[in-house]
Amino acid sequence: MTPEGRAWVRENILLGQSVRDYLRSLVTPWNLVGAAIVAVGLPVIIARFIWGLGATTNLSNTNPWGIWLGFDMFFGVAIATGGFAMVVGVYILGRTEYKPMVRPAILTGFLGYALAVFGLAIDLGRPWRLPYPLFVSMGTASVMFLVAEHLFLYITIQFLEFLPAAVEWLRLRAVRAWLHRIHIGAVILGSVLVMGHQSALGALFLLMPTRLHPLWYSPYLPYLFFASCVAGGIAMLVVESLVSHKVFGHKLSHNDHETIDRLTLGLGKAAMFALFAYLGLKLLSIAHGMSWNHIFTGWGAWWAVEIVAGIALPSVLFLLGIWRESATLVRWGSVVTVLGLLLNRMNVAVIALNWNLPDRYVPSWMEIAVSATLVVFGVWIFRWIVNRMPILNRLPEFPDHD
């Protein structure tokens, strides 16, 4: 390697440190916890590909869907919708004051979708078959085909939206100029694709009217999935910005710290209105399905927990936060919204599925270890990129022309 190449690696990969100092900087309590999780999860992933689902999961012919779909896919894709909400708000609705939050939102969304597909490959066990629905055996009449097509296209779009930060880091001016020319087209196409595949994920359950509990089954499922992912995606942006400004605060100016509270209140308003719409649709779905007789059962109590703790409580927190101009309350509301979305996706995809059968599914420790490993991978990749590329700030030689 030339002296110039070694200097570039030291400055841009090792963050200006020697190899020894960089490796020492990685030894932190959080990294050790993450390494311990990965040390358990990676062998389980290898074992799943060698010995199959039976050796590593509690799945069965009765319960073929577990947390690898409920958590990794349905929840992971839903909270990754924040990137869609942010680019629509900034580039289509003209809310340019939120531009500093676009790149972190896109990176979060891109990693969320990519890891969801990685988790799906682990669940299916034949990753080389993932391109089949698109290039080998198209099933255009299937909802699964719609989901696969839209996920493939949207991940491609999100990669193109993330790419400007990478090419600016590499100082590839010609590629950056080309990406600027296709930017708005990518934003519009990505927005259409999100509405399609988020609704289609809910539409999958329309095929299971006898397997999904009536309190969660509804013809409104596509609309419920879309409304909830918008609220959850915006809430996840608030959570991500909170964590980013705690961890990467040294990359931000004093003005950025002052601005973030005002932007958080604005996101809280958007999330609150999305939650109101979602709550209205939930109640309408129960009324339309005449499912009130299930309310006063054990399942009804569990459904009420989801409604009260996952929708009503964060709505009140958002309302109080906006009224009192308290970003802290909005952040608490966002955390509860994300947890409520997790509860909903686990209810629909796992807990309330096959509700009337005696064979109940409980995830094995190996399934939990794999999902935790994917989360650790996501955090590590996000941190590696933000520490090197212009995600939270802009390089002087590449002003913001998007």
mmCIF file of C-alpha atoms in Angstrom:
data_model
loop_
_atom_site.group_PDB
_atom_site.id
_atom_site.type_symbol
_atom_site.label_atom_id
_atom_site.label_comp_id
_atom_site.label_asym_id
_atom_site.label_seq_id
_atom_site.Cartn_x
_atom_site.Cartn_y
_atom_site.Cartn_z
ATOM 1 C CA MET A 1 0.000 0.000 0.000
ATOM 2 C CA THR A 2 1.265 3.470 -0.879
ATOM 3 C CA PRO A 3 1.920 6.051 1.863
ATOM 4 C CA GLU A 4 -1.151 7.972 0.616
ATOM 5 C CA GLY A 5 -3.289 4.831 0.911
ATOM 6 C CA ARG A 6 -2.060 4.121 4.446
ATOM 7 C CA ALA A 7 -2.783 7.705 5.430
ATOM 8 C CA TRP A 8 -6.331 7.433 3.990
ATOM 9 C CA VAL A 9 -7.004 4.202 5.880
ATOM 10 C CA ARG A 10 -5.676 5.670 9.133
ATOM 11 C CA GLU A 11 -7.754 8.831 8.773
ATOM 12 C CA ASN A 12 -11.022 7.412 7.373
ATOM 13 C CA ILE A 13 -11.177 3.820 8.635
ATOM 14 C CA LEU A 14 -9.231 3.943 11.905
ATOM 15 C CA LEU A 15 -10.517 7.438 12.821
ATOM 16 C CA GLY A 16 -6.990 8.878 12.928
ATOM 17 C CA GLN A 17 -5.618 6.197 15.288
ATOM 18 C CA SER A 18 -3.014 3.466 14.941
ATOM 19 C CA VAL A 19 -4.290 -0.093 14.543
ATOM 20 C CA ARG A 20 -3.390 -0.911 18.155
ATOM 21 C CA ASP A 21 -5.133 2.177 19.559
ATOM 22 C CA TYR A 22 -8.188 1.586 17.391
ATOM 23 C CA LEU A 23 -8.529 -2.018 18.581
ATOM 24 C CA ARG A 24 -8.144 -0.866 22.192
ATOM 25 C CA SER A 25 -10.906 1.717 21.668
ATOM 26 C CA LEU A 26 -13.278 -1.110 20.710
ATOM 27 C CA VAL A 27 -12.992 -2.708 24.153
ATOM 28 C CA THR A 28 -15.962 -1.053 25.877
ATOM 29 C CA PRO A 29 -18.652 -2.528 28.173
ATOM 30 C CA TRP A 30 -21.360 -2.228 25.490
ATOM 31 C CA ASN A 31 -19.131 -3.795 22.832
ATOM 32 C CA LEU A 32 -18.356 -6.696 25.180
ATOM 33 C CA VAL A 33 -22.086 -7.272 25.776
ATOM 34 C CA GLY A 34 -22.709 -7.161 22.012
ATOM 35 C CA ALA A 35 -19.803 -9.530 21.359
ATOM 36 C CA ALA A 36 -21.200 -12.001 23.914
ATOM 37 C CA ILE A 37 -24.610 -11.946 22.155
ATOM 38 C CA VAL A 38 -23.014 -12.448 18.742
ATOM 39 C CA ALA A 39 -20.802 -15.254 20.118
ATOM 40 C CA VAL A 40 -24.014 -17.127 20.962
ATOM 41 C CA GLY A 41 -26.109 -16.089 17.958
ATOM 42 C CA LEU A 42 -23.657 -16.766 15.131
ATOM 43 C CA PRO A 43 -23.166 -20.492 15.950
ATOM 44 C CA VAL A 44 -26.972 -20.817 16.170
ATOM 45 C CA ILE A 45 -27.333 -19.298 12.675
ATOM 46 C CA ILE A 46 -24.754 -21.775 11.351
ATOM 47 C CA ALA A 47 -26.561 -24.626 13.133
ATOM 48 C CA ARG A 48 -29.880 -23.532 11.583
ATOM 49 C CA PHE A 49 -28.394 -23.831 8.066
ATOM 50 C CA ILE A 50 -26.807 -27.215 8.843
ATOM 51 C CA TRP A 51 -29.502 -28.964 10.909
ATOM 52 C CA GLY A 52 -32.615 -26.955 10.005
ATOM 53 C CA LEU A 53 -35.494 -25.306 11.861
ATOM 54 C CA GLY A 54 -36.284 -28.377 13.967
ATOM 55 C CA ALA A 55 -32.916 -28.268 15.740
ATOM 56 C CA THR A 56 -32.902 -24.527 16.445
ATOM 57 C CA THR A 57 -36.527 -23.399 16.831
ATOM 58 C CA ASN A 58 -39.792 -24.405 18.484
ATOM 59 C CA LEU A 59 -41.652 -24.015 15.187
ATOM 60 C CA SER A 60 -43.938 -26.803 13.986
ATOM 61 C CA ASN A 61 -46.340 -27.561 11.162
ATOM 62 C CA THR A 62 -49.064 -25.997 13.323
ATOM 63 C CA ASN A 63 -47.011 -22.915 14.170
ATOM 64 C CA PRO A 64 -44.646 -22.289 11.247
ATOM 65 C CA TRP A 65 -44.256 -18.567 12.001
ATOM 66 C CA GLY A 66 -42.239 -17.405 15.015
ATOM 67 C CA ILE A 67 -40.309 -14.387 16.225
ATOM 68 C CA TRP A 68 -37.970 -14.467 13.214
ATOM 69 C CA LEU A 69 -40.958 -13.283 11.190
ATOM 70 C CA GLY A 70 -42.921 -11.443 13.889
ATOM 71 C CA PHE A 71 -39.938 -9.480 15.259
ATOM 72 C CA ASP A 72 -37.292 -9.483 12.512
ATOM 73 C CA MET A 73 -39.589 -9.029 9.503
ATOM 74 C CA PHE A 74 -42.971 -7.538 10.453
ATOM 75 C CA PHE A 75 -41.694 -5.314 13.291
ATOM 76 C CA GLY A 76 -38.294 -4.560 11.737
ATOM 77 C CA VAL A 77 -39.805 -3.402 8.455
ATOM 78 C CA ALA A 78 -42.501 -1.349 10.244
ATOM 79 C CA ILE A 79 -40.110 0.761 12.365
ATOM 80 C CA ALA A 80 -37.861 1.222 9.335
ATOM 81 C CA THR A 81 -40.629 3.282 7.721
ATOM 82 C CA GLY A 82 -39.257 6.437 9.360
ATOM 83 C CA GLY A 83 -36.995 6.964 6.347
ATOM 84 C CA PHE A 84 -40.061 7.053 4.093
ATOM 85 C CA ALA A 85 -41.870 9.500 6.400
ATOM 86 C CA MET A 86 -38.868 11.825 6.549
ATOM 87 C CA VAL A 87 -38.122 12.013 2.799
ATOM 88 C CA VAL A 88 -41.818 12.560 2.051
ATOM 89 C CA GLY A 89 -41.990 15.346 4.638
ATOM 90 C CA VAL A 90 -38.827 17.101 3.405
ATOM 91 C CA TYR A 91 -38.788 16.561 -0.364
ATOM 92 C CA ILE A 92 -42.493 16.264 -1.205
ATOM 93 C CA LEU A 93 -44.228 18.321 1.507
ATOM 94 C CA GLY A 94 -41.428 20.900 1.655
ATOM 95 C CA ARG A 95 -40.636 20.696 5.409
ATOM 96 C CA THR A 96 -36.975 21.503 4.758
ATOM 97 C CA GLU A 97 -36.261 22.317 8.419
ATOM 98 C CA TYR A 98 -36.103 18.543 8.961
ATOM 99 C CA LYS A 99 -33.264 18.074 6.430
ATOM 100 C CA PRO A 100 -30.636 17.375 9.148
ATOM 101 C CA MET A 101 -32.667 14.297 10.126
ATOM 102 C CA VAL A 102 -33.003 12.867 6.607
ATOM 103 C CA ARG A 103 -29.720 10.968 6.352
ATOM 104 C CA PRO A 104 -29.956 9.298 9.798
ATOM 105 C CA ALA A 105 -33.556 8.344 8.956
ATOM 106 C CA ILE A 106 -32.562 6.866 5.593
ATOM 107 C CA LEU A 107 -29.664 4.938 7.151
ATOM 108 C CA THR A 108 -31.944 3.567 9.900
ATOM 109 C CA GLY A 109 -34.538 2.559 7.327
ATOM 110 C CA PHE A 110 -32.015 0.954 4.980
ATOM 111 C CA LEU A 111 -30.424 -1.093 7.772
ATOM 112 C CA GLY A 112 -33.860 -2.068 9.115
ATOM 113 C CA TYR A 113 -35.000 -3.430 5.770
ATOM 114 C CA ALA A 114 -31.654 -5.101 5.010
ATOM 115 C CA LEU A 115 -31.569 -6.902 8.370
ATOM 116 C CA ALA A 116 -35.226 -7.917 7.981
ATOM 117 C CA VAL A 117 -34.360 -9.607 4.689
ATOM 118 C CA PHE A 118 -31.290 -11.194 6.317
ATOM 119 C CA GLY A 119 -33.557 -12.551 9.056
ATOM 120 C CA LEU A 120 -35.975 -13.835 6.424
ATOM 121 C CA ALA A 121 -33.111 -15.664 4.718
ATOM 122 C CA ILE A 122 -32.269 -17.346 8.031
ATOM 123 C CA ASP A 123 -35.895 -18.329 8.515
ATOM 124 C CA LEU A 124 -36.305 -19.704 4.987
ATOM 125 C CA GLY A 125 -32.947 -21.469 5.074
ATOM 126 C CA ARG A 126 -32.269 -21.157 1.351
ATOM 127 C CA PRO A 127 -30.934 -17.637 0.739
ATOM 128 C CA TRP A 128 -30.092 -18.440 -2.864
ATOM 129 C CA ARG A 129 -33.839 -18.836 -3.453
ATOM 130 C CA LEU A 130 -34.647 -15.235 -2.467
ATOM 131 C CA PRO A 131 -34.370 -13.928 -6.081
ATOM 132 C CA TYR A 132 -36.624 -16.733 -7.436
ATOM 133 C CA PRO A 133 -39.961 -14.845 -7.094
ATOM 134 C CA LEU A 134 -38.537 -11.992 -9.159
ATOM 135 C CA PHE A 135 -36.359 -13.639 -11.781
ATOM 136 C CA VAL A 136 -37.172 -17.365 -12.011
ATOM 137 C CA SER A 137 -40.717 -18.224 -10.970
ATOM 138 C CA MET A 138 -42.999 -15.206 -10.792
ATOM 139 C CA GLY A 139 -46.271 -15.676 -8.990
ATOM 140 C CA THR A 140 -47.861 -12.392 -9.990
ATOM 141 C CA ALA A 141 -51.271 -13.376 -8.550
ATOM 142 C CA SER A 142 -49.771 -13.861 -5.070
ATOM 143 C CA VAL A 143 -49.584 -11.277 -2.284
ATOM 144 C CA MET A 144 -46.173 -12.789 -1.441
ATOM 145 C CA PHE A 145 -44.954 -11.808 -4.914
ATOM 146 C CA LEU A 146 -46.119 -8.224 -4.299
ATOM 147 C CA VAL A 147 -44.292 -8.130 -0.966
ATOM 148 C CA ALA A 148 -41.094 -9.633 -2.447
ATOM 149 C CA GLU A 149 -41.129 -7.307 -5.461
ATOM 150 C CA HIS A 150 -41.726 -4.179 -3.398
ATOM 151 C CA LEU A 151 -39.125 -5.116 -0.757
ATOM 152 C CA PHE A 152 -36.503 -5.739 -3.446
ATOM 153 C CA LEU A 153 -37.245 -2.466 -5.228
ATOM 154 C CA TYR A 154 -37.520 -0.422 -2.021
ATOM 155 C CA ILE A 155 -34.235 -1.711 -0.581
ATOM 156 C CA THR A 156 -32.620 -0.752 -3.904
ATOM 157 C CA ILE A 157 -34.175 2.718 -3.641
ATOM 158 C CA GLN A 158 -33.028 3.099 -0.034
ATOM 159 C CA PHE A 159 -29.508 2.063 -1.022
ATOM 160 C CA LEU A 160 -29.534 4.786 -3.707
ATOM 161 C CA GLU A 161 -30.791 7.298 -1.126
ATOM 162 C CA PHE A 162 -28.038 6.271 1.323
ATOM 163 C CA LEU A 163 -25.319 6.217 -1.366
ATOM 164 C CA PRO A 164 -24.666 10.031 -1.471
ATOM 165 C CA ALA A 165 -23.180 9.879 2.033
ATOM 166 C CA ALA A 166 -20.868 7.017 0.992
ATOM 167 C CA VAL A 167 -19.663 8.638 -2.245
ATOM 168 C CA GLU A 168 -19.068 11.975 -0.472
ATOM 169 C CA TRP A 169 -16.959 10.078 2.079
ATOM 170 C CA LEU A 170 -14.994 8.574 -0.827
ATOM 171 C CA ARG A 171 -14.875 11.971 -2.643
ATOM 172 C CA LEU A 172 -16.445 10.536 -5.816
ATOM 173 C CA ARG A 173 -17.757 13.808 -7.253
ATOM 174 C CA ALA A 174 -18.986 12.433 -10.593
ATOM 175 C CA VAL A 175 -21.058 9.705 -8.935
ATOM 176 C CA ARG A 176 -22.414 12.246 -6.435
ATOM 177 C CA ALA A 177 -23.561 14.502 -9.286
ATOM 178 C CA TRP A 178 -25.325 11.560 -10.996
ATOM 179 C CA LEU A 179 -27.073 10.585 -7.754
ATOM 180 C CA HIS A 180 -28.283 14.177 -7.365
ATOM 181 C CA ARG A 181 -29.970 13.981 -10.794
ATOM 182 C CA ILE A 182 -31.999 10.866 -9.914
ATOM 183 C CA HIS A 183 -32.737 11.929 -6.341
ATOM 184 C CA ILE A 184 -36.319 13.186 -6.649
ATOM 185 C CA GLY A 185 -37.324 10.261 -8.868
ATOM 186 C CA ALA A 186 -36.020 7.839 -6.254
ATOM 187 C CA VAL A 187 -37.942 9.652 -3.507
ATOM 188 C CA ILE A 188 -41.255 9.469 -5.394
ATOM 189 C CA LEU A 189 -40.820 5.823 -6.427
ATOM 190 C CA GLY A 190 -39.783 4.832 -2.898
ATOM 191 C CA SER A 191 -42.858 6.525 -1.407
ATOM 192 C CA VAL A 192 -45.192 4.559 -3.673
ATOM 193 C CA LEU A 193 -43.412 1.283 -2.896
ATOM 194 C CA VAL A 194 -43.664 1.752 0.882
ATOM 195 C CA MET A 195 -47.434 2.215 0.742
ATOM 196 C CA GLY A 196 -47.676 -0.914 -1.391
ATOM 197 C CA HIS A 197 -45.606 -3.407 0.579
ATOM 198 C CA GLN A 198 -46.584 -2.239 4.082
ATOM 199 C CA SER A 199 -50.239 -2.726 3.131
ATOM 200 C CA ALA A 200 -49.424 -6.030 1.439
ATOM 201 C CA LEU A 201 -47.801 -7.355 4.626
ATOM 202 C CA GLY A 202 -51.134 -6.782 6.367
ATOM 203 C CA ALA A 203 -52.994 -8.285 3.411
ATOM 204 C CA LEU A 204 -51.103 -11.561 3.958
ATOM 205 C CA PHE A 205 -53.299 -12.171 7.010
ATOM 206 C CA LEU A 206 -56.504 -11.717 5.002
ATOM 207 C CA LEU A 207 -55.802 -15.277 3.840
ATOM 208 C CA MET A 208 -56.118 -16.537 7.441
ATOM 209 C CA PRO A 209 -59.647 -15.615 8.612
ATOM 210 C CA THR A 210 -59.981 -18.764 10.738
ATOM 211 C CA ARG A 211 -56.443 -18.759 12.132
ATOM 212 C CA LEU A 212 -56.113 -15.162 13.327
ATOM 213 C CA HIS A 213 -58.190 -14.177 16.362
ATOM 214 C CA PRO A 214 -61.268 -12.059 15.412
ATOM 215 C CA LEU A 215 -60.026 -9.139 17.539
ATOM 216 C CA TRP A 216 -57.007 -8.850 15.260
ATOM 217 C CA TYR A 217 -58.447 -10.181 11.995
ATOM 218 C CA SER A 218 -60.151 -7.533 9.879
ATOM 219 C CA PRO A 219 -60.623 -6.578 6.230
ATOM 220 C CA TYR A 220 -58.937 -3.327 7.335
ATOM 221 C CA LEU A 221 -55.628 -5.107 8.054
ATOM 222 C CA PRO A 222 -53.778 -3.516 5.072
ATOM 223 C CA TYR A 223 -54.837 -0.040 6.273
ATOM 224 C CA LEU A 224 -54.049 -0.895 9.899
ATOM 225 C CA PHE A 225 -50.549 -2.054 8.956
ATOM 226 C CA PHE A 226 -49.866 1.105 6.981
ATOM 227 C CA ALA A 227 -51.269 3.528 9.588
ATOM 228 C CA SER A 228 -49.392 1.830 12.434
ATOM 229 C CA CYS A 229 -46.086 1.730 10.551
ATOM 230 C CA VAL A 230 -46.318 5.474 9.827
ATOM 231 C CA ALA A 231 -46.839 6.229 13.538
ATOM 232 C CA GLY A 232 -44.170 3.724 14.596
ATOM 233 C CA GLY A 233 -41.705 4.891 11.937
ATOM 234 C CA ILE A 234 -41.998 8.540 13.021
ATOM 235 C CA ALA A 235 -41.685 7.517 16.678
ATOM 236 C CA MET A 236 -38.572 5.497 15.824
ATOM 237 C CA LEU A 237 -37.065 8.643 14.261
ATOM 238 C CA VAL A 238 -37.467 10.426 17.595
ATOM 239 C CA VAL A 239 -35.872 7.493 19.454
ATOM 240 C CA GLU A 240 -33.035 7.281 16.932
ATOM 241 C CA SER A 241 -32.368 11.048 17.105
ATOM 242 C CA LEU A 242 -32.323 10.859 20.924
ATOM 243 C CA VAL A 243 -29.763 8.049 20.921
ATOM 244 C CA SER A 244 -27.702 9.610 18.115
ATOM 245 C CA HIS A 245 -27.450 12.952 19.894
ATOM 246 C CA LYS A 246 -26.364 11.195 23.087
ATOM 247 C CA VAL A 247 -23.768 8.975 21.412
ATOM 248 C CA PHE A 248 -22.594 11.191 18.535
ATOM 249 C CA GLY A 249 -23.115 14.606 20.161
ATOM 250 C CA HIS A 250 -19.488 15.547 19.430
ATOM 251 C CA LYS A 251 -20.314 15.602 15.716
ATOM 252 C CA LEU A 252 -23.006 18.245 16.139
ATOM 253 C CA SER A 253 -22.856 21.988 16.605
ATOM 254 C CA HIS A 254 -24.460 23.869 19.496
ATOM 255 C CA ASN A 255 -27.258 25.002 17.153
ATOM 256 C CA ASP A 256 -28.053 21.381 16.242
ATOM 257 C CA HIS A 257 -28.634 20.534 19.909
ATOM 258 C CA GLU A 258 -30.973 23.521 20.290
ATOM 259 C CA THR A 259 -32.880 22.647 17.124
ATOM 260 C CA ILE A 260 -33.456 18.994 17.944
ATOM 261 C CA ASP A 261 -36.040 19.713 20.672
ATOM 262 C CA ARG A 262 -38.124 21.847 18.280
ATOM 263 C CA LEU A 263 -37.950 19.166 15.559
ATOM 264 C CA THR A 264 -38.867 16.496 18.113
ATOM 265 C CA LEU A 265 -42.061 18.395 18.992
ATOM 266 C CA GLY A 266 -42.967 18.568 15.290
ATOM 267 C CA LEU A 267 -42.423 14.826 14.870
ATOM 268 C CA GLY A 268 -44.529 14.277 17.991
ATOM 269 C CA LYS A 269 -47.456 16.070 16.323
ATOM 270 C CA ALA A 270 -47.154 13.910 13.214
ATOM 271 C CA ALA A 271 -46.932 10.707 15.266
ATOM 272 C CA MET A 272 -49.926 11.756 17.388
ATOM 273 C CA PHE A 273 -52.174 12.318 14.357
ATOM 274 C CA ALA A 274 -51.029 9.007 12.854
ATOM 275 C CA LEU A 275 -51.861 7.255 16.150
ATOM 276 C CA PHE A 276 -55.327 8.879 16.236
ATOM 277 C CA ALA A 277 -55.991 7.598 12.703
ATOM 278 C CA TYR A 278 -54.701 4.155 13.678
ATOM 279 C CA LEU A 279 -56.891 4.042 16.802
ATOM 280 C CA GLY A 280 -59.947 5.046 14.782
ATOM 281 C CA LEU A 281 -59.269 2.294 12.259
ATOM 282 C CA LYS A 282 -58.797 -0.268 15.055
ATOM 283 C CA LEU A 283 -62.159 0.556 16.616
ATOM 284 C CA LEU A 284 -63.823 0.647 13.197
ATOM 285 C CA SER A 285 -62.419 -2.797 12.398
ATOM 286 C CA ILE A 286 -63.936 -4.224 15.596
ATOM 287 C CA ALA A 287 -67.297 -2.582 14.876
ATOM 288 C CA HIS A 288 -67.273 -3.735 11.261
ATOM 289 C CA GLY A 289 -66.373 -7.298 12.271
ATOM 290 C CA MET A 290 -68.996 -7.364 15.060
ATOM 291 C CA SER A 291 -66.297 -8.718 17.382
ATOM 292 C CA TRP A 292 -67.476 -6.970 20.548
ATOM 293 C CA ASN A 293 -68.407 -10.324 22.120
ATOM 294 C CA HIS A 294 -64.694 -11.163 22.384
ATOM 295 C CA ILE A 295 -63.885 -8.019 24.353
ATOM 296 C CA PHE A 296 -64.857 -9.485 27.747
ATOM 297 C CA THR A 297 -62.666 -12.576 27.421
ATOM 298 C CA GLY A 298 -59.029 -13.240 28.218
ATOM 299 C CA TRP A 299 -58.118 -12.414 24.623
ATOM 300 C CA GLY A 300 -60.153 -9.216 24.960
ATOM 301 C CA ALA A 301 -58.093 -8.203 28.008
ATOM 302 C CA TRP A 302 -54.876 -8.789 26.041
ATOM 303 C CA TRP A 303 -56.298 -6.773 23.108
ATOM 304 C CA ALA A 304 -57.141 -3.949 25.553
ATOM 305 C CA VAL A 305 -53.540 -3.954 26.802
ATOM 306 C CA GLU A 306 -52.379 -3.377 23.234
ATOM 307 C CA ILE A 307 -54.906 -0.578 22.667
ATOM 308 C CA VAL A 308 -54.425 1.224 25.988
ATOM 309 C CA ALA A 309 -50.667 0.776 26.470
ATOM 310 C CA GLY A 310 -49.640 0.809 22.812
ATOM 311 C CA ILE A 311 -51.928 3.494 21.331
ATOM 312 C CA ALA A 312 -53.891 5.484 23.933
ATOM 313 C CA LEU A 313 -51.014 6.032 26.392
ATOM 314 C CA PRO A 314 -48.504 7.344 23.816
ATOM 315 C CA SER A 315 -51.249 9.512 22.268
ATOM 316 C CA VAL A 316 -51.774 11.171 25.659
ATOM 317 C CA LEU A 317 -48.009 11.566 26.150
ATOM 318 C CA PHE A 318 -47.709 13.204 22.720
ATOM 319 C CA LEU A 319 -50.660 15.489 23.455
ATOM 320 C CA LEU A 320 -49.231 16.570 26.816
ATOM 321 C CA GLY A 321 -45.762 16.991 25.328
ATOM 322 C CA ILE A 322 -47.019 19.264 22.562
ATOM 323 C CA TRP A 323 -49.265 21.211 24.921
ATOM 324 C CA ARG A 324 -46.452 21.802 27.446
ATOM 325 C CA GLU A 325 -43.772 22.061 24.709
ATOM 326 C CA SER A 326 -41.893 19.220 26.415
ATOM 327 C CA ALA A 327 -39.622 17.230 24.111
ATOM 328 C CA THR A 328 -39.031 14.790 26.973
ATOM 329 C CA LEU A 329 -42.705 13.759 27.041
ATOM 330 C CA VAL A 330 -42.681 13.380 23.246
ATOM 331 C CA ARG A 331 -39.637 11.122 23.526
ATOM 332 C CA TRP A 332 -41.358 8.978 26.154
ATOM 333 C CA GLY A 333 -44.407 8.814 23.896
ATOM 334 C CA SER A 334 -42.177 7.694 21.033
ATOM 335 C CA VAL A 335 -40.583 4.910 23.072
ATOM 336 C CA VAL A 336 -44.027 3.634 24.123
ATOM 337 C CA THR A 337 -45.285 3.863 20.520
ATOM 338 C CA VAL A 338 -42.411 1.695 19.272
ATOM 339 C CA LEU A 339 -43.086 -0.857 22.028
ATOM 340 C CA GLY A 340 -46.810 -0.782 21.167
ATOM 341 C CA LEU A 341 -46.022 -1.445 17.522
ATOM 342 C CA LEU A 342 -43.839 -4.379 18.592
ATOM 343 C CA LEU A 343 -46.719 -5.778 20.651
ATOM 344 C CA ASN A 344 -49.132 -5.423 17.725
ATOM 345 C CA ARG A 345 -46.891 -7.180 15.229
ATOM 346 C CA MET A 346 -46.150 -10.000 17.673
ATOM 347 C CA ASN A 347 -49.878 -10.355 18.385
ATOM 348 C CA VAL A 348 -50.837 -10.509 14.716
ATOM 349 C CA ALA A 349 -47.972 -12.656 13.453
ATOM 350 C CA VAL A 350 -47.386 -14.946 16.443
ATOM 351 C CA ILE A 351 -49.508 -14.715 19.610
ATOM 352 C CA ALA A 352 -53.054 -14.398 18.207
ATOM 353 C CA LEU A 353 -52.293 -16.667 15.256
ATOM 354 C CA ASN A 354 -53.644 -20.197 15.720
ATOM 355 C CA TRP A 355 -55.265 -18.890 18.903
ATOM 356 C CA ASN A 356 -57.839 -21.703 19.019
ATOM 357 C CA LEU A 357 -55.367 -24.600 18.792
ATOM 358 C CA PRO A 358 -53.933 -26.394 21.858
ATOM 359 C CA ASP A 359 -50.388 -26.388 20.436
ATOM 360 C CA ARG A 360 -49.012 -23.001 21.508
ATOM 361 C CA TYR A 361 -45.715 -21.599 20.255
ATOM 362 C CA VAL A 362 -43.042 -20.330 22.637
ATOM 363 C CA PRO A 363 -39.727 -19.227 21.070
ATOM 364 C CA SER A 364 -36.593 -21.161 21.969
ATOM 365 C CA TRP A 365 -33.565 -19.410 23.442
ATOM 366 C CA MET A 366 -31.812 -19.957 20.121
ATOM 367 C CA GLU A 367 -34.485 -18.000 18.209
ATOM 368 C CA ILE A 368 -34.132 -15.124 20.698
ATOM 369 C CA ALA A 369 -30.331 -15.259 20.386
ATOM 370 C CA VAL A 370 -30.511 -14.951 16.584
ATOM 371 C CA SER A 371 -32.895 -11.974 16.730
ATOM 372 C CA ALA A 372 -30.694 -10.282 19.359
ATOM 373 C CA THR A 373 -27.660 -10.892 17.134
ATOM 374 C CA LEU A 374 -29.348 -9.104 14.233
ATOM 375 C CA VAL A 375 -30.074 -6.127 16.509
ATOM 376 C CA VAL A 376 -26.406 -6.007 17.575
ATOM 377 C CA PHE A 377 -25.309 -6.152 13.920
ATOM 378 C CA GLY A 378 -27.652 -3.248 13.149
ATOM 379 C CA VAL A 379 -26.272 -1.108 15.996
ATOM 380 C CA TRP A 380 -22.657 -1.872 15.090
ATOM 381 C CA ILE A 381 -23.134 -1.108 11.379
ATOM 382 C CA PHE A 382 -25.049 2.111 12.153
ATOM 383 C CA ARG A 383 -22.313 3.286 14.521
ATOM 384 C CA TRP A 384 -19.489 2.359 12.097
ATOM 385 C CA ILE A 385 -21.100 4.347 9.296
ATOM 386 C CA VAL A 386 -22.053 7.401 11.386
ATOM 387 C CA ASN A 387 -18.527 7.603 12.838
ATOM 388 C CA ARG A 388 -17.044 7.845 9.334
ATOM 389 C CA MET A 389 -19.529 9.133 6.772
ATOM 390 C CA PRO A 390 -21.357 12.496 6.642
ATOM 391 C CA ILE A 391 -24.625 11.285 8.166
ATOM 392 C CA LEU A 392 -25.141 13.782 11.015
ATOM 393 C CA ASN A 393 -23.112 16.554 9.404
ATOM 394 C CA ARG A 394 -22.121 17.674 5.905
ATOM 395 C CA LEU A 395 -18.618 17.921 4.383
ATOM 396 C CA PRO A 396 -17.692 21.491 3.336
ATOM 397 C CA GLU A 397 -16.845 20.376 -0.214
ATOM 398 C CA PHE A 398 -20.303 18.772 -0.662
ATOM 399 C CA PRO A 399 -22.952 21.378 0.287
ATOM 400 C CA ASP A 400 -26.549 20.239 0.604
ATOM 401 C CA HIS A 401 -28.115 20.626 -2.848
ATOM 402 C CA ASP A 402 -30.712 17.817 -2.558
#
